[in-house]
Amino acid sequence: MKKILLLLLISFASTMVRADTAWELKKDQDGIKVYTGTVANSNIKAVKVTCILNANVSQLTALLLDTKAHEQWVYNTKTSYLVKQLGADHLVYYSEVAMPWPLTNRDVVVELAISQQPSTRVVYVTANTADHYVAINKDKVRVPLSKVSWVVTPIGNNQLSVEYIGQADPGGSVPAWLVNSFSTKGPFETFKKLKELISSSAYKDARYDFVKD
């Protein structure tokens, strides 16, 4: 059951949470801190992750926009691919997470947008469910709600300070209390893999007109 809950939790992270959310630190390891917090009108807790990345803005942008690569770092993602390019900094992608028997695989359609504040060079990322782009597959459980926000602050020396906040409803009949019991493993493993992958040669020389390092 623990394995099942871990798989439910990650690939679909979540909702814009109030700034005054009371966060509780659940895991602090390898430079990655994972917190949980209660969200109004929801039984499923939000997750916050903070860490420092040894990368620049362009590298992180390239990794996020590389939807196929989500299979390599977003926890237990079976399939991920681009659905529609809405702009250089704006796209829609599909992801499927493999679930262990007897659970049905989950899938989600996400609209991802990246923007940067010119004077501070702080980057803002949103990733929200956008079901209408892909028909529901009866062989999978569609995640009914997934909203994520990132705030990425350059701090010099080719480093980024990251704050990620998300909350998701994985759908199906898994009770919220059980989902909340295993809310840290998936986010931790995701950011651990991200930290490894972002420094690869595939993203080292990335450059974009809409973000500045």
Short mmCIF file of C-alpha atoms in Angstrom, two decimals:
data_model
loop_
_atom_site.label_atom_id
_atom_site.label_comp_id
_atom_site.label_asym_id
_atom_site.label_seq_id
_atom_site.Cartn_x
_atom_site.Cartn_y
_atom_site.Cartn_z
CA MET A 1 0.00 0.00 0.00
CA LYS A 2 2.86 2.39 0.73
CA LYS A 3 4.22 1.91 -2.79
CA ILE A 4 0.78 2.60 -4.23
CA LEU A 5 0.41 5.87 -2.35
CA LEU A 6 3.85 7.07 -3.34
CA LEU A 7 3.00 6.55 -6.98
CA LEU A 8 -0.26 8.45 -6.63
CA LEU A 9 1.35 11.50 -5.20
CA ILE A 10 3.97 12.84 -7.46
CA SER A 11 3.52 13.21 -11.12
CA PHE A 12 0.45 15.27 -10.50
CA ALA A 13 1.37 18.07 -8.18
CA SER A 14 -1.05 20.90 -7.53
CA THR A 15 -2.69 24.10 -6.46
CA MET A 16 -1.93 27.76 -5.87
CA VAL A 17 -1.76 27.88 -2.08
CA ARG A 18 -2.27 30.89 0.13
CA ALA A 19 0.89 32.69 1.19
CA ASP A 20 -0.10 32.27 4.86
CA THR A 21 -0.28 28.46 4.67
CA ALA A 22 1.32 26.90 7.74
CA TRP A 23 3.98 24.58 6.35
CA GLU A 24 5.35 21.61 8.26
CA LEU A 25 8.81 20.33 7.32
CA LYS A 26 8.60 16.61 6.56
CA LYS A 27 11.94 15.82 4.91
CA ASP A 28 15.32 17.58 4.74
CA GLN A 29 17.92 15.62 2.80
CA ASP A 30 20.48 16.21 0.04
CA GLY A 31 19.73 19.93 0.03
CA ILE A 32 16.02 19.32 -0.66
CA LYS A 33 13.33 20.32 1.86
CA VAL A 34 9.79 18.97 1.53
CA TYR A 35 6.90 20.49 3.47
CA THR A 36 3.17 19.79 3.68
CA GLY A 37 0.37 22.23 4.44
CA THR A 38 -3.39 22.28 4.82
CA VAL A 39 -5.43 23.89 2.04
CA ALA A 40 -8.83 25.51 2.55
CA ASN A 41 -11.76 23.48 1.18
CA SER A 42 -9.58 20.44 0.47
CA ASN A 43 -8.84 17.24 2.38
CA ILE A 44 -5.63 16.70 0.42
CA LYS A 45 -2.58 18.54 1.68
CA ALA A 46 -0.40 20.76 -0.44
CA VAL A 47 3.31 20.12 -0.86
CA LYS A 48 6.12 22.67 -0.92
CA VAL A 49 9.66 21.89 -2.03
CA THR A 50 12.64 24.21 -1.68
CA CYS A 51 16.16 23.61 -2.97
CA ILE A 52 19.16 25.19 -4.65
CA LEU A 53 19.95 24.16 -8.22
CA ASN A 54 23.43 24.42 -9.73
CA ALA A 55 22.13 25.78 -13.01
CA ASN A 56 20.99 28.94 -14.74
CA VAL A 57 17.52 30.05 -15.75
CA SER A 58 17.92 28.83 -19.32
CA GLN A 59 18.90 25.34 -18.22
CA LEU A 60 15.84 24.97 -16.01
CA THR A 61 13.60 26.41 -18.72
CA ALA A 62 14.96 23.90 -21.23
CA LEU A 63 14.37 21.00 -18.87
CA LEU A 64 10.80 22.03 -18.09
CA LEU A 65 9.95 22.52 -21.77
CA ASP A 66 11.45 19.15 -22.70
CA THR A 67 8.23 17.25 -22.06
CA LYS A 68 9.60 13.87 -23.13
CA ALA A 69 12.35 14.19 -20.53
CA HIS A 70 9.75 14.34 -17.76
CA GLU A 71 9.84 10.54 -17.98
CA GLN A 72 13.39 10.71 -16.61
CA TRP A 73 12.84 12.91 -13.56
CA VAL A 74 9.16 13.24 -12.61
CA TYR A 75 8.56 10.39 -10.20
CA ASN A 76 7.27 7.23 -11.87
CA THR A 77 6.09 8.91 -15.05
CA LYS A 78 5.50 6.21 -17.66
CA THR A 79 4.81 8.45 -20.65
CA SER A 80 5.05 12.18 -21.26
CA TYR A 81 4.74 14.06 -24.54
CA LEU A 82 3.94 17.42 -26.09
CA VAL A 83 0.29 17.92 -27.05
CA LYS A 84 0.35 21.49 -28.35
CA GLN A 85 2.89 24.31 -28.53
CA LEU A 86 1.05 27.52 -27.67
CA GLY A 87 4.12 29.73 -27.75
CA ALA A 88 7.85 29.60 -27.07
CA ASP A 89 7.12 29.82 -23.34
CA HIS A 90 3.73 28.13 -23.28
CA LEU A 91 2.68 24.55 -24.09
CA VAL A 92 0.35 21.69 -23.27
CA TYR A 93 1.62 18.20 -22.43
CA TYR A 94 0.22 14.81 -21.45
CA SER A 95 1.59 12.50 -18.76
CA GLU A 96 0.70 9.00 -17.65
CA VAL A 97 1.83 7.48 -14.37
CA ALA A 98 2.13 3.71 -14.09
CA MET A 99 0.26 2.32 -11.09
CA PRO A 100 0.82 -1.07 -9.47
CA TRP A 101 -1.93 -3.66 -9.62
CA PRO A 102 -4.79 -3.43 -8.76
CA LEU A 103 -4.89 0.32 -9.34
CA THR A 104 -5.55 1.86 -12.76
CA ASN A 105 -2.92 4.14 -14.27
CA ARG A 106 -3.48 7.87 -13.81
CA ASP A 107 -3.11 10.45 -16.55
CA VAL A 108 -3.15 14.24 -16.67
CA VAL A 109 -3.11 17.00 -19.29
CA VAL A 110 -1.17 20.07 -18.21
CA GLU A 111 -0.89 23.61 -19.55
CA LEU A 112 2.58 24.93 -18.70
CA ALA A 113 3.59 28.60 -18.87
CA ILE A 114 6.89 30.28 -18.02
CA SER A 115 7.44 34.01 -17.42
CA GLN A 116 10.19 36.20 -16.03
CA GLN A 117 10.13 39.52 -14.16
CA PRO A 118 12.59 41.64 -16.18
CA SER A 119 14.18 43.67 -13.38
CA THR A 120 14.68 40.87 -10.83
CA ARG A 121 14.93 38.02 -13.36
CA VAL A 122 12.77 35.91 -11.06
CA VAL A 123 11.02 33.20 -13.08
CA TYR A 124 7.43 32.12 -12.49
CA VAL A 125 6.08 28.79 -13.73
CA THR A 126 2.49 27.59 -13.65
CA ALA A 127 1.29 24.11 -14.59
CA ASN A 128 -2.47 23.56 -14.45
CA THR A 129 -4.82 20.85 -15.64
CA ALA A 130 -6.25 21.40 -19.12
CA ASP A 131 -8.39 18.36 -19.86
CA HIS A 132 -10.06 19.66 -23.02
CA TYR A 133 -6.91 19.17 -25.11
CA VAL A 134 -6.97 15.36 -24.84
CA ALA A 135 -10.00 13.07 -24.71
CA ILE A 136 -10.42 10.98 -21.57
CA ASN A 137 -9.24 7.39 -21.94
CA LYS A 138 -11.58 4.94 -20.22
CA ASP A 139 -8.63 2.67 -19.46
CA LYS A 140 -7.03 5.31 -17.22
CA VAL A 141 -8.17 7.51 -14.34
CA ARG A 142 -7.93 11.18 -15.31
CA VAL A 143 -6.54 13.37 -12.54
CA PRO A 144 -9.37 15.84 -11.83
CA LEU A 145 -7.21 18.60 -10.38
CA SER A 146 -3.52 19.37 -10.63
CA LYS A 147 -2.05 22.85 -10.18
CA VAL A 148 1.57 23.76 -9.62
CA SER A 149 3.50 26.98 -9.14
CA TRP A 150 7.24 27.57 -9.17
CA VAL A 151 9.15 30.68 -8.10
CA VAL A 152 12.75 30.51 -9.27
CA THR A 153 15.20 33.17 -8.08
CA PRO A 154 18.74 33.55 -9.49
CA ILE A 155 21.16 33.93 -6.57
CA GLY A 156 24.48 34.27 -8.40
CA ASN A 157 27.33 31.83 -9.03
CA ASN A 158 25.18 29.99 -11.58
CA GLN A 159 22.68 28.94 -8.91
CA LEU A 160 18.90 29.12 -8.56
CA SER A 161 16.76 29.17 -5.44
CA VAL A 162 13.59 27.18 -6.15
CA GLU A 163 10.24 27.19 -4.37
CA TYR A 164 7.72 24.71 -5.75
CA ILE A 165 4.15 24.48 -4.44
CA GLY A 166 1.61 21.93 -5.56
CA GLN A 167 -1.50 20.03 -4.61
CA ALA A 168 -3.38 17.41 -6.59
CA ASP A 169 -6.39 15.17 -6.43
CA PRO A 170 -5.26 11.83 -7.91
CA GLY A 171 -8.85 10.74 -8.58
CA GLY A 172 -10.35 7.35 -7.93
CA SER A 173 -11.34 6.03 -4.53
CA VAL A 174 -8.13 6.41 -2.51
CA PRO A 175 -9.03 8.29 0.71
CA ALA A 176 -7.40 11.65 1.37
CA TRP A 177 -5.99 10.63 4.74
CA LEU A 178 -4.10 7.79 3.12
CA VAL A 179 -2.78 10.01 0.33
CA ASN A 180 -1.58 12.52 2.92
CA SER A 181 0.26 9.79 4.81
CA PHE A 182 2.81 9.44 2.00
CA SER A 183 3.19 12.96 0.69
CA THR A 184 6.98 13.47 0.74
CA LYS A 185 8.69 10.59 -1.09
CA GLY A 186 7.52 11.45 -4.60
CA PRO A 187 8.41 15.17 -4.50
CA PHE A 188 11.78 14.39 -2.94
CA GLU A 189 12.69 11.81 -5.57
CA THR A 190 11.52 14.13 -8.36
CA PHE A 191 13.76 17.00 -7.29
CA LYS A 192 16.66 14.66 -6.61
CA LYS A 193 16.48 13.48 -10.23
CA LEU A 194 15.96 17.03 -11.50
CA LYS A 195 19.15 18.18 -9.77
CA GLU A 196 21.07 15.43 -11.52
CA LEU A 197 19.58 15.88 -14.98
CA ILE A 198 19.67 19.66 -15.22
CA SER A 199 23.45 19.75 -15.47
CA SER A 200 23.56 17.34 -18.42
CA SER A 201 24.95 18.41 -21.78
CA ALA A 202 21.43 18.44 -23.26
CA TYR A 203 20.62 21.68 -21.41
CA LYS A 204 24.04 23.24 -20.84
CA ASP A 205 23.94 25.58 -23.84
CA ALA A 206 20.20 26.36 -23.86
CA ARG A 207 19.20 29.96 -24.61
CA TYR A 208 15.80 31.62 -24.99
CA ASP A 209 14.59 35.08 -26.00
CA PHE A 210 11.95 35.19 -23.28
CA VAL A 211 14.25 34.54 -20.28
CA LYS A 212 17.62 36.00 -19.30
CA ASP A 213 20.26 34.36 -17.13
#
